[in-house]
Coordinates of C-alpha atoms and ligand atoms in Angstrom, one line a residue:
Chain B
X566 CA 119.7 -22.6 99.4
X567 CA 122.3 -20.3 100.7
X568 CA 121.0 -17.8 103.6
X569 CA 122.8 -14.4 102.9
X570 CA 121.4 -13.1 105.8
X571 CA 119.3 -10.5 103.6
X572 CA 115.9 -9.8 104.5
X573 CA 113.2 -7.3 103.9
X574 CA 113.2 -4.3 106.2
X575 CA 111.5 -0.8 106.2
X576 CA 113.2 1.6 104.6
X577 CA 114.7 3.6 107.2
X578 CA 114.8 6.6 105.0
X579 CA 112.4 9.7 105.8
X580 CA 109.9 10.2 103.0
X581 CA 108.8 13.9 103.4
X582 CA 106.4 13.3 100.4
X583 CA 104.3 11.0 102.0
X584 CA 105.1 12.0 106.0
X585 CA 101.8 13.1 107.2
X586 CA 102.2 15.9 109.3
X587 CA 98.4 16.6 110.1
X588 CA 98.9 16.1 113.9
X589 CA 101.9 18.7 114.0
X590 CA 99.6 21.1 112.2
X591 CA 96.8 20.3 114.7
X592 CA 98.9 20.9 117.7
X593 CA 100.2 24.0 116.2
X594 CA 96.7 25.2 116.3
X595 CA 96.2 24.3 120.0
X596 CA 100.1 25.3 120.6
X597 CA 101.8 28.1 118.2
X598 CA 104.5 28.4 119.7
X599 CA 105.7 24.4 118.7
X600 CA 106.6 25.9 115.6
X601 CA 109.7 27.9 116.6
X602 CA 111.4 25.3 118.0
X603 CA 115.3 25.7 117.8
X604 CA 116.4 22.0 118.7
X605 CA 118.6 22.9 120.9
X606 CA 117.7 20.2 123.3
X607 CA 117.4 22.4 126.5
X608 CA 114.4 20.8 127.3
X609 CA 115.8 16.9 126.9
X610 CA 119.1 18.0 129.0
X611 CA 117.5 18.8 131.8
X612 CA 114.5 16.6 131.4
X613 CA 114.3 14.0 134.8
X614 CA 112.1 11.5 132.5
X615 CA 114.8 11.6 130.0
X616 CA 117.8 9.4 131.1
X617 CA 115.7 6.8 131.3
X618 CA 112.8 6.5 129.2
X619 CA 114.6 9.0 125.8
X620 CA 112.0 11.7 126.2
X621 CA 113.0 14.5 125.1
X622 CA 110.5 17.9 123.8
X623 CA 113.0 18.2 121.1
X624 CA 112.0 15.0 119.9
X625 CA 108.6 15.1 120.1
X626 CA 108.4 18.6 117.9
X627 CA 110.7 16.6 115.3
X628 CA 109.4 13.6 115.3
X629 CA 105.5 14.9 114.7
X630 CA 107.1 17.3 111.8
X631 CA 108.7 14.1 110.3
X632 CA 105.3 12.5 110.4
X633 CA 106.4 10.1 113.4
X634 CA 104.1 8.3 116.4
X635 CA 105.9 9.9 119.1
X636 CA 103.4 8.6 121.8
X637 CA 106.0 6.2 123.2
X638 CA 108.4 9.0 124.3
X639 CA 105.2 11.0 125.5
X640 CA 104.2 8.2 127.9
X641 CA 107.2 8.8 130.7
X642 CA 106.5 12.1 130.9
X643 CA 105.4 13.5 134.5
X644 CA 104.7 17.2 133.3
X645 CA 106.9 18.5 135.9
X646 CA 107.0 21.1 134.1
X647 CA 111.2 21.6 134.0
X648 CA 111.3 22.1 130.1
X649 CA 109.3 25.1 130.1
X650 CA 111.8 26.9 132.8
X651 CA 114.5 26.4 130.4
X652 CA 113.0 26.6 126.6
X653 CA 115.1 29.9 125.4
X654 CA 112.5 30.5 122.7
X655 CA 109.8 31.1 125.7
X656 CA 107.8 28.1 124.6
X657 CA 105.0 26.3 127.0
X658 CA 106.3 23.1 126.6
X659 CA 104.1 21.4 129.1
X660 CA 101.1 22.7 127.7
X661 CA 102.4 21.1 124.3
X662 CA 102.8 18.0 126.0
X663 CA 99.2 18.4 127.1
X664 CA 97.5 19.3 124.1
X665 CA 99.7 17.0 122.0
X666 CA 98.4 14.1 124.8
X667 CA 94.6 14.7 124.2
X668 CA 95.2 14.6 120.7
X669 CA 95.8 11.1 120.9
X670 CA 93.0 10.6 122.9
Chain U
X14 CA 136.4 78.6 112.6
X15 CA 135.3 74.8 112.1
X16 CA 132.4 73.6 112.3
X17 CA 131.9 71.3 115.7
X18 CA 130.5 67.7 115.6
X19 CA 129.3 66.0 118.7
X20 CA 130.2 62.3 119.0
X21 CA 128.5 61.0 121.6
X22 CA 131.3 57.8 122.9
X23 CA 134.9 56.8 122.2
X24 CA 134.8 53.4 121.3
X25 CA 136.7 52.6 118.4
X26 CA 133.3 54.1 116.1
X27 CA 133.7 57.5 117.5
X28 CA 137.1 57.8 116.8
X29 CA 137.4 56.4 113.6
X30 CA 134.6 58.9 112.6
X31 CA 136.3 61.8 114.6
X32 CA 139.6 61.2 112.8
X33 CA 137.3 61.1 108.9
X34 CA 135.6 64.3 110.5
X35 CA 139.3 66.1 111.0
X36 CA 140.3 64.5 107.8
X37 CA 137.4 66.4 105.8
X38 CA 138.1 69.9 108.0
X39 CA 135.7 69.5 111.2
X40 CA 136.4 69.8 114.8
X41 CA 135.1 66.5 116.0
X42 CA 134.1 66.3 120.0
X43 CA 134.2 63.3 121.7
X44 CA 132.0 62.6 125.2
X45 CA 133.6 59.5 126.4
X46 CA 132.1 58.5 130.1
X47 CA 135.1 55.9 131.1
X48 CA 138.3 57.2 131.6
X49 CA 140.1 55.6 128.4
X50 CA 139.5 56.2 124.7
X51 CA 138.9 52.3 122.4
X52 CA 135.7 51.4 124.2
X53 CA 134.9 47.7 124.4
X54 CA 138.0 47.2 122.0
X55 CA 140.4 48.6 124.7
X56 CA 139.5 45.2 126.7
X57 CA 140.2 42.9 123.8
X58 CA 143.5 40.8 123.7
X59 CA 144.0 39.8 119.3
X60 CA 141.5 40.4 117.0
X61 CA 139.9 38.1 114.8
X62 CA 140.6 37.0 112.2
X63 CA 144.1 38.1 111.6
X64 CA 144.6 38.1 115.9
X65 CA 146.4 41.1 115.6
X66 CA 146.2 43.1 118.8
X67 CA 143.6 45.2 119.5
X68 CA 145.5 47.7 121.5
X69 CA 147.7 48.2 118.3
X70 CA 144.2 49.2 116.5
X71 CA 143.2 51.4 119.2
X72 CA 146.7 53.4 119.8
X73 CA 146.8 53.9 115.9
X74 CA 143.2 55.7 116.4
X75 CA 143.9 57.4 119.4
X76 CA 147.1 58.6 117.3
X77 CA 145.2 59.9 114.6
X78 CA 142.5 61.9 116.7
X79 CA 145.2 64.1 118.9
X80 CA 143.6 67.1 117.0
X81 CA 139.9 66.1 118.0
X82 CA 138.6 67.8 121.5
X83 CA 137.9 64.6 123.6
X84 CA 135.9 65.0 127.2
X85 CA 136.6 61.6 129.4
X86 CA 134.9 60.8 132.2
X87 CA 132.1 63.3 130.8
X88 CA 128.4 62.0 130.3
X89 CA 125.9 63.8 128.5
X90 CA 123.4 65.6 130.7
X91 CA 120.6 66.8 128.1
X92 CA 120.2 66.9 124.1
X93 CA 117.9 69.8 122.8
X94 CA 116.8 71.0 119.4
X95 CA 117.2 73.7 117.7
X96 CA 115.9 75.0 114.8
X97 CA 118.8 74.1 112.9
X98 CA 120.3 71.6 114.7
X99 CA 121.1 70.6 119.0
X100 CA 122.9 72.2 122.0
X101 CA 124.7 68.9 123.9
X102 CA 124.7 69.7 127.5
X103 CA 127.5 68.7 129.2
X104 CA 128.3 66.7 132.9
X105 CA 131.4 69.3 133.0
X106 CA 129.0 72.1 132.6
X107 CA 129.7 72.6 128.6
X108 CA 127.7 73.0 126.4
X109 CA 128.2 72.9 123.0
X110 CA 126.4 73.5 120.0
X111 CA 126.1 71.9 116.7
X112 CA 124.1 70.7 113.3
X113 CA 125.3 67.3 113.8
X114 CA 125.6 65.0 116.3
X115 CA 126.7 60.9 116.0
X116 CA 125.6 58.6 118.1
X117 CA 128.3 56.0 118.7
X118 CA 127.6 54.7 122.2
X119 CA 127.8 51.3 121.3
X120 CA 126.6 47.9 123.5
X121 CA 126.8 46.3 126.7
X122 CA 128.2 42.6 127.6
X123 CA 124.5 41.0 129.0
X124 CA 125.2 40.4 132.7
X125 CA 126.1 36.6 132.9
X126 CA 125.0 36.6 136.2
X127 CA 121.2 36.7 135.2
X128 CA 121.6 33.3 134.0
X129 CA 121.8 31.8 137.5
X130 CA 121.9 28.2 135.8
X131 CA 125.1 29.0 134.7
X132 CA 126.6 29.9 138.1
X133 CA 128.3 33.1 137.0
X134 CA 129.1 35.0 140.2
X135 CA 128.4 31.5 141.8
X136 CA 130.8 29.0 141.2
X137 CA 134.3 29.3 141.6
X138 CA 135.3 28.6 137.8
X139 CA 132.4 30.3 135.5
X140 CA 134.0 33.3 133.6
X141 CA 132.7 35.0 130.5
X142 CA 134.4 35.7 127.2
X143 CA 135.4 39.3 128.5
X144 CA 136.9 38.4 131.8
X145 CA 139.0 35.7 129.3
X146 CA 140.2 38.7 127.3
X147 CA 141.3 40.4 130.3
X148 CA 143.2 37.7 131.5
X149 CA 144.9 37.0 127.9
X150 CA 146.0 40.8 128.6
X151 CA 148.0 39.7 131.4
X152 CA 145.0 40.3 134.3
X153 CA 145.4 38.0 137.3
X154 CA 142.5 35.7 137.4
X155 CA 141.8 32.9 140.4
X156 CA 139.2 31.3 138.6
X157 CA 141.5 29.7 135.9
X158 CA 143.5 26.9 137.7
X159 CA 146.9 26.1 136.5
X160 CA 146.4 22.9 134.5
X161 CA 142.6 22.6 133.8
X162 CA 142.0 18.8 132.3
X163 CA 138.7 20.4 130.3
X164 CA 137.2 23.5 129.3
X165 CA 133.7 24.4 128.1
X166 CA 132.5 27.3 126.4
X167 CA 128.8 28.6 126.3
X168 CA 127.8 29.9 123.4
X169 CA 124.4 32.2 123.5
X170 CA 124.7 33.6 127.0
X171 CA 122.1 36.1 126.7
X172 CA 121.4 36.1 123.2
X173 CA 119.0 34.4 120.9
X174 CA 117.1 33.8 124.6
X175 CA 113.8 35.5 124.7
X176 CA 113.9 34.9 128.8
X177 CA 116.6 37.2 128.9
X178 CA 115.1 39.8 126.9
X179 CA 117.2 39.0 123.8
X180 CA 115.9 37.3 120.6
X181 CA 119.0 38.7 118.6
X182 CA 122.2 36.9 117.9
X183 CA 125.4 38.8 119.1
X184 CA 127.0 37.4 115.7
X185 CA 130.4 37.8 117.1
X186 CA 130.2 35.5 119.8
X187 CA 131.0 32.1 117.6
X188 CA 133.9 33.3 115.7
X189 CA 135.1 34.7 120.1
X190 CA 134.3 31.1 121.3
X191 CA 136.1 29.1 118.5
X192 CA 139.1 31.8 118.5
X193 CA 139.6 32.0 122.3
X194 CA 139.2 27.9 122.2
X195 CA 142.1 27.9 120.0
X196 CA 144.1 30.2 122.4
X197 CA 143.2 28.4 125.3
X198 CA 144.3 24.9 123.4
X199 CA 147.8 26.8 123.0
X200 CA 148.2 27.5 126.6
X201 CA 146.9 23.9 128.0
X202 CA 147.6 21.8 125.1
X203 CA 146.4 18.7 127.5
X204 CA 143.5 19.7 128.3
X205 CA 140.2 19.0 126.4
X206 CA 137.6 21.9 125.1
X207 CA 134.5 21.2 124.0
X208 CA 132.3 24.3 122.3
X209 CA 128.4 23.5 123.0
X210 CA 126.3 25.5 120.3
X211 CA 122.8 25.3 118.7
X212 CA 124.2 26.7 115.6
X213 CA 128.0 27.8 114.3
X214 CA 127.8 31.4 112.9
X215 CA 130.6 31.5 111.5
X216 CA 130.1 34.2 108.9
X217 CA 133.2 36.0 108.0
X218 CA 135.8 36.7 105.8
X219 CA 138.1 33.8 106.8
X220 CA 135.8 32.8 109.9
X221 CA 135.6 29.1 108.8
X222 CA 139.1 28.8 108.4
X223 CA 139.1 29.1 111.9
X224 CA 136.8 26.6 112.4
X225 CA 138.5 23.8 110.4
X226 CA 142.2 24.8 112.1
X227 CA 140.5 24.3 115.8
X228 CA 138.9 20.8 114.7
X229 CA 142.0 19.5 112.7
X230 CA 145.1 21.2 114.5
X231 CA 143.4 21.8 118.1
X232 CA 141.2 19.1 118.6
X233 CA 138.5 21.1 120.0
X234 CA 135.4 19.1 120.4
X235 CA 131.8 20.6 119.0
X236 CA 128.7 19.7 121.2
X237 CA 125.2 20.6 119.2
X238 CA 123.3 21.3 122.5
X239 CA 122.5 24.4 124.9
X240 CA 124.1 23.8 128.4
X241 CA 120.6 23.9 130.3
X242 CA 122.1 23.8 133.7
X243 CA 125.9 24.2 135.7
X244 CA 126.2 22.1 139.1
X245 CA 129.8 21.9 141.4
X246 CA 130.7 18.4 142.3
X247 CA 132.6 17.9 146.2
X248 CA 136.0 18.3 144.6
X249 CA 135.0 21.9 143.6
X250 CA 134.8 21.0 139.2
X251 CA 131.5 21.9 137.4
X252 CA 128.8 19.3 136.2
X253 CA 127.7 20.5 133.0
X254 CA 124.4 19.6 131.4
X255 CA 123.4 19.6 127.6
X256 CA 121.6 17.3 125.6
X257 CA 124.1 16.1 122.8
X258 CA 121.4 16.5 120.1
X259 CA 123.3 15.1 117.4
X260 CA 123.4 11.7 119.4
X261 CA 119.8 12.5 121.0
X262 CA 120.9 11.1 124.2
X263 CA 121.7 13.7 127.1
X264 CA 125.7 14.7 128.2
X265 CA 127.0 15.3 131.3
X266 CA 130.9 16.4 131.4
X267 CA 133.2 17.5 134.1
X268 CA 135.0 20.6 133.5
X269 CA 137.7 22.8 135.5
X270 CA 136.6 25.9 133.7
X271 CA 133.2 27.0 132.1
X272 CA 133.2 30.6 129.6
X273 CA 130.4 31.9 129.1
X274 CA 129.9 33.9 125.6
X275 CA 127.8 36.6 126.5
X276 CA 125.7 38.4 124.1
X277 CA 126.0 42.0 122.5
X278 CA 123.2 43.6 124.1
X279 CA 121.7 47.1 123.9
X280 CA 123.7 50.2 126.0
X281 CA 119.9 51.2 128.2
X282 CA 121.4 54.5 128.9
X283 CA 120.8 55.5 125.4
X284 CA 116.7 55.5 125.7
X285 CA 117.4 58.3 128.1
X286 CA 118.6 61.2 125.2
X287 CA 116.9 59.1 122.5
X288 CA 113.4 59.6 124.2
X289 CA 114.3 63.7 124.8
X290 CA 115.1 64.6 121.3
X291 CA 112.6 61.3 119.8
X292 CA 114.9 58.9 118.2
X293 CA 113.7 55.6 117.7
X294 CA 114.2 52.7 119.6
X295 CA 114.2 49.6 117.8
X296 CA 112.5 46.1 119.0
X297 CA 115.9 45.0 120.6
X298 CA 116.3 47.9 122.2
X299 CA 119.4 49.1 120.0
X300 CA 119.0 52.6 118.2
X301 CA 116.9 52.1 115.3
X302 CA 118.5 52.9 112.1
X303 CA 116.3 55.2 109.5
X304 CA 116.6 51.9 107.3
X305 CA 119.2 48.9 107.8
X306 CA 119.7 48.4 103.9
X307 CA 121.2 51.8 102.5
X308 CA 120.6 53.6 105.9
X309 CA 122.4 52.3 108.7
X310 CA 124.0 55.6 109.7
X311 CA 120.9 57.8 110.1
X312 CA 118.5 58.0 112.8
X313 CA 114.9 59.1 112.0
X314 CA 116.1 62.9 113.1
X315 CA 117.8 65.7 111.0
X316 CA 121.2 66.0 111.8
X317 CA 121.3 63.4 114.4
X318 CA 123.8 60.0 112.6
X319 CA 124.5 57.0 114.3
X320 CA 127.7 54.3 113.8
X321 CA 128.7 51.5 115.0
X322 CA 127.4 48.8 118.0
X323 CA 125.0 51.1 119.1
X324 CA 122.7 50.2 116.3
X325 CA 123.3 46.5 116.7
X326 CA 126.0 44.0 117.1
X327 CA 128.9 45.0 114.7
X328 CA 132.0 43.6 114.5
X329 CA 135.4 45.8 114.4
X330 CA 135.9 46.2 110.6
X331 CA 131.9 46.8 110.2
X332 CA 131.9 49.5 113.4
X333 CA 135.0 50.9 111.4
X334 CA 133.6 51.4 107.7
X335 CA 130.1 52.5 109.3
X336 CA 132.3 55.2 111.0
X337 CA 134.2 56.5 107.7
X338 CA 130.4 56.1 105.9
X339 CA 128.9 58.4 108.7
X340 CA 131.5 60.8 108.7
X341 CA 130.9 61.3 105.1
X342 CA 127.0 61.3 105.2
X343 CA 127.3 63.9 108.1
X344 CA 130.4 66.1 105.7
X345 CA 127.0 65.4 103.0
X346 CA 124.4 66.7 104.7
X347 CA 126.4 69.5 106.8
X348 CA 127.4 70.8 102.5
X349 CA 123.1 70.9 102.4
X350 CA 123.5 68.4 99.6
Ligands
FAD1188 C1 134.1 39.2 123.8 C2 134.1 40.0 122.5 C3 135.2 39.9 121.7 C4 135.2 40.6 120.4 N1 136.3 40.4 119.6 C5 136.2 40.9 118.3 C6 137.2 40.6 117.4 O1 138.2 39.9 117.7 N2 137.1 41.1 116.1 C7 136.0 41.8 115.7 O2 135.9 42.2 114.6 N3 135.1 42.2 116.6 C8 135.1 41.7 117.9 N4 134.2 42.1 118.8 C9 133.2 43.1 118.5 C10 133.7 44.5 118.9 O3 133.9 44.6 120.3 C11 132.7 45.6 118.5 O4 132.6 45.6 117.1 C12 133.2 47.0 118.9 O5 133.4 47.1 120.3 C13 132.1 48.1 118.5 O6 132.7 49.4 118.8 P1 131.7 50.6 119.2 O7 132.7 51.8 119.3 O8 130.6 50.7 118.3 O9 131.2 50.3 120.6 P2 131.9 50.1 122.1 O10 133.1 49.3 122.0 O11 130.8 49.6 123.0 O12 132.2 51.6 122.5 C14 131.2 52.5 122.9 C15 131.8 53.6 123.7 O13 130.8 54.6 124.1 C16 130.9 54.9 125.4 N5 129.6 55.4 125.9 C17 128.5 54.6 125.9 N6 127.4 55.3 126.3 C18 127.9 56.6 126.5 C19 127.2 57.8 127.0 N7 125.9 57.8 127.3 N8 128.0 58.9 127.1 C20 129.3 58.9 126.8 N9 130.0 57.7 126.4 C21 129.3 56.6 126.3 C22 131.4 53.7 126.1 O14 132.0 53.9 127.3 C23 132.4 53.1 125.0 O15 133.7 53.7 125.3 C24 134.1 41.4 120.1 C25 133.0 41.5 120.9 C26 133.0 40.8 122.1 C27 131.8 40.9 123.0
SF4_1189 S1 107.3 18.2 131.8 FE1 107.8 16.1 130.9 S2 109.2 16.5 129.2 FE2 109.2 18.4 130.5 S3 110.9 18.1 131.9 FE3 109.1 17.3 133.0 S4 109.1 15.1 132.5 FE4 110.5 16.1 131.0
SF4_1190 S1 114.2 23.9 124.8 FE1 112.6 24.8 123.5 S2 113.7 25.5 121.6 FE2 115.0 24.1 122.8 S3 114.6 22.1 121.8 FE3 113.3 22.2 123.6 S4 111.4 23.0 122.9 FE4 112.9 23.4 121.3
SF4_1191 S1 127.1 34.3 117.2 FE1 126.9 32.2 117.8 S2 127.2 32.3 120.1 FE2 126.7 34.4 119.4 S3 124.5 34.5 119.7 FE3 124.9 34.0 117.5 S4 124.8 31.8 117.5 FE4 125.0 32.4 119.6

């Protein structure tokens, strides 16, 4: 047999209809203020975790309302608490990070 | 005689009211605290979108208003009421009364230099949009170096921040940073500019034109990220910080120059008069408009009209028609209709 080099992957598409979001709404209790998020990224720019381990605030908030496991970008944070200096939209960042962490728990 | 209407500032709102007002048989009476008529406008270098000149816009005003009585370097010192209307007290010790009064004080640039993580007032080659119109109009300017290599521009310095008090978008402040891009492109055609925004509000009438014509003929480059922070390397160039969100990786890029688009941000001297005679203040601390759907021009007082910035940020040809609407809803309610 020929190998074309096809093989089954995961769709890389996002599926809004079946992305659960019940840990976004869940934070959003704990954490309101998640919820008007802007992306723009001020958090992840001056993040000291980021250039090395990709987390990034931004990210997190997306990826939970996209229905993502985002605890592998959580896990290199220090909760310095740099993001929350910067956030424009006045949000507690490192208290997200916090609630979002014992979530997981 | 005619009948006297107080406009309170001579930006380009007063005057294009006061020149309606002589039009439709008033004497229109302009308290101006700076020492030059055109307001914010004067500063300008070409308007967008057609880049004609601003001072071309404001010498055709001033032109048309030689009729109007027009106070410079005059403040108002109290507003009172009357039964039937206000006496406007004077800094030159007149005081002059009137059934109507417009309120066209217009905004204030936010102070860059509260941002200190942008280094305005700081480093040697942070300017703002305004100080970038000055220097188009010929001002001498040491922070722009001869043959800068890259340029960035800031966009929401002071606006759409709730840190800085502001949760409103200037609106203008896109279509300034993509048009002075352009302009800076045709000055240093080797350098590189880059525009780092959250989102491109690029509204109107010909606006994304603009846009397309400083990707495709200009070049400049479009960063989705907020600059979070501004350092200065040895050799005196600025480290700027922004996560490219697009990518979802963070930036860093050298630049020799940095403008900062600052906001459209409320003129504070206003609460002053508004509180005496009890206008109201909106939530962003412009003047609040009686409604902002089909009443823009009034205040929640009889007599008392408003046009212009000083209700929110306006650009020119909006300030202008709000100024020909309020000098007809004034000519209106002076008739008793
Ligand atoms: C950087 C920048 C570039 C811009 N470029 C453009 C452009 O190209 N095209 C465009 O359409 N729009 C542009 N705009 C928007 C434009 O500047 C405004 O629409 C316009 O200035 C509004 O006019 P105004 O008369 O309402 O207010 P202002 O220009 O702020 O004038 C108000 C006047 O009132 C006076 N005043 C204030 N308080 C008092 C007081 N208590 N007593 C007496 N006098 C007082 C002030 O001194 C001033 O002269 C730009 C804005 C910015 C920030
Ligand atoms: S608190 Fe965490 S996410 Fe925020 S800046 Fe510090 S390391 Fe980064
Ligand atoms: S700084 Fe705040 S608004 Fe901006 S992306 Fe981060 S959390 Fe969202
Ligand atoms: S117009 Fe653009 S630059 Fe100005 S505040 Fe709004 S989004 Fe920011």
């Amino acid at each position: 047999m020929m190998d074309f080099g096809f093989k089954l992957s995961k769709s890389a598409t996002i599926d809004l209809d079946r992305a659960g979001t019940e840990r976004y709404e869940k934070l959003c209790a704990l954490s309101p203020d998640a919820r008007t998020c802007m992306a723009c990224g001020s958090c992840s720019a001056t993040c000291t975790a980021a250039s090395f381990s990709g987390m990034s605030v931004r990210k997190v908030i997306l990826g939970l309302q996209r229905g993502q496991d985002v605890r592998p970008l959580l896990s290199a944070c220090m909760l310095c608490g740099k993001c929350t200096l910067v956030c424009p939209r006045g949000i507690n960042t490192r208290r997200l990070i916090l609630n979002l962490s014992k979530s997981y728990d | 005689m005619k009948e006297n209407v107080v406009i309170i500032g001579g930006g380009i709102a007063g005057m294009e009211a006061a020149r309606q007002l002589l039009l439709l048989g008033y004497t229109p009476i302009i308290v101006e605290k700076k020492d030059h008529l055109g307001g914010h406008v004067a500063r300008w270098h070409k308007l967008f979108p057609d880049m004609a000149p601003a001072g071309d816009l404001v010498r055709r005003l001033s032109e048309a208003i030689s009729e109007a009585n027009i106070f410079l370097e005059t403040r108002i010192t109290s507003i009172n009421r009357l039964s039937n209307g206000y006496v406007v007290m004077l800094s030159n010790g007149v005081s002059i009364p009137c059934r109507a009064v417009l309120g066209a004080s217009g905004f204030r640039l936010f102070d860059a230099s509260k941002k200190e993580e942008y280094g305005y007032g700081v480093y040697n080659h942070v300017i703002t949009n305004s100080d970038l119109e000055a220097w188009f109009n010929g001002a001498e300017d040491p922070r722009i170096v001869a043959d800068p290599k890259a340029v960035g521009f800031v966009h929401c310095v002071g606006s759409r921040d709730l840190k800085a008090g502001n949760s409103q978008c200037s609106k203008v402040c896109c279509m300034t940073a993509v048009k002075q891009a352009i302009e800076l492109k045709e000055r240093f055609p080797d350098a590189r500019i880059y525009c780092f925004y959250m989102d491109l509000r690029l509204f109107g009438k010909k606006y994304e034109d603009f846009y397309i014509n400083a990707q495709q003929e200009y070049g400049i480059q479009f960063i989705r990220g907020r600059v979070s922070e501004v350092g200065e390397t040895a050799e005196e160039r600025l480290q700027v910080k922004a996560e490219d969100t697009l990518s979802g990786k963070p930036l860093k890029v050298q630049l020799d120059l940095l403008v900062l688009m600052s906001g459209m941000v409320c003129n504070p001297e206003v609460a002053e008069f508004a509180r005496t005679i009890r206008l109201d203040v909106d939530s962003d601390g412009f003047l609040k408009s009686l409604d902002n759907v089909g009443g823009i021009n009034r205040s929640n007082q009889p007599g008392f009209f408003y046009a212009g910035a000083c209700t929110g940020t306006k650009t020119v040809p909006e300030t202008l028609a709000e100024a020909r609407a309020a000098a007809l809803d004034i000519h209106r309610y002076l008739l008793g209709k």
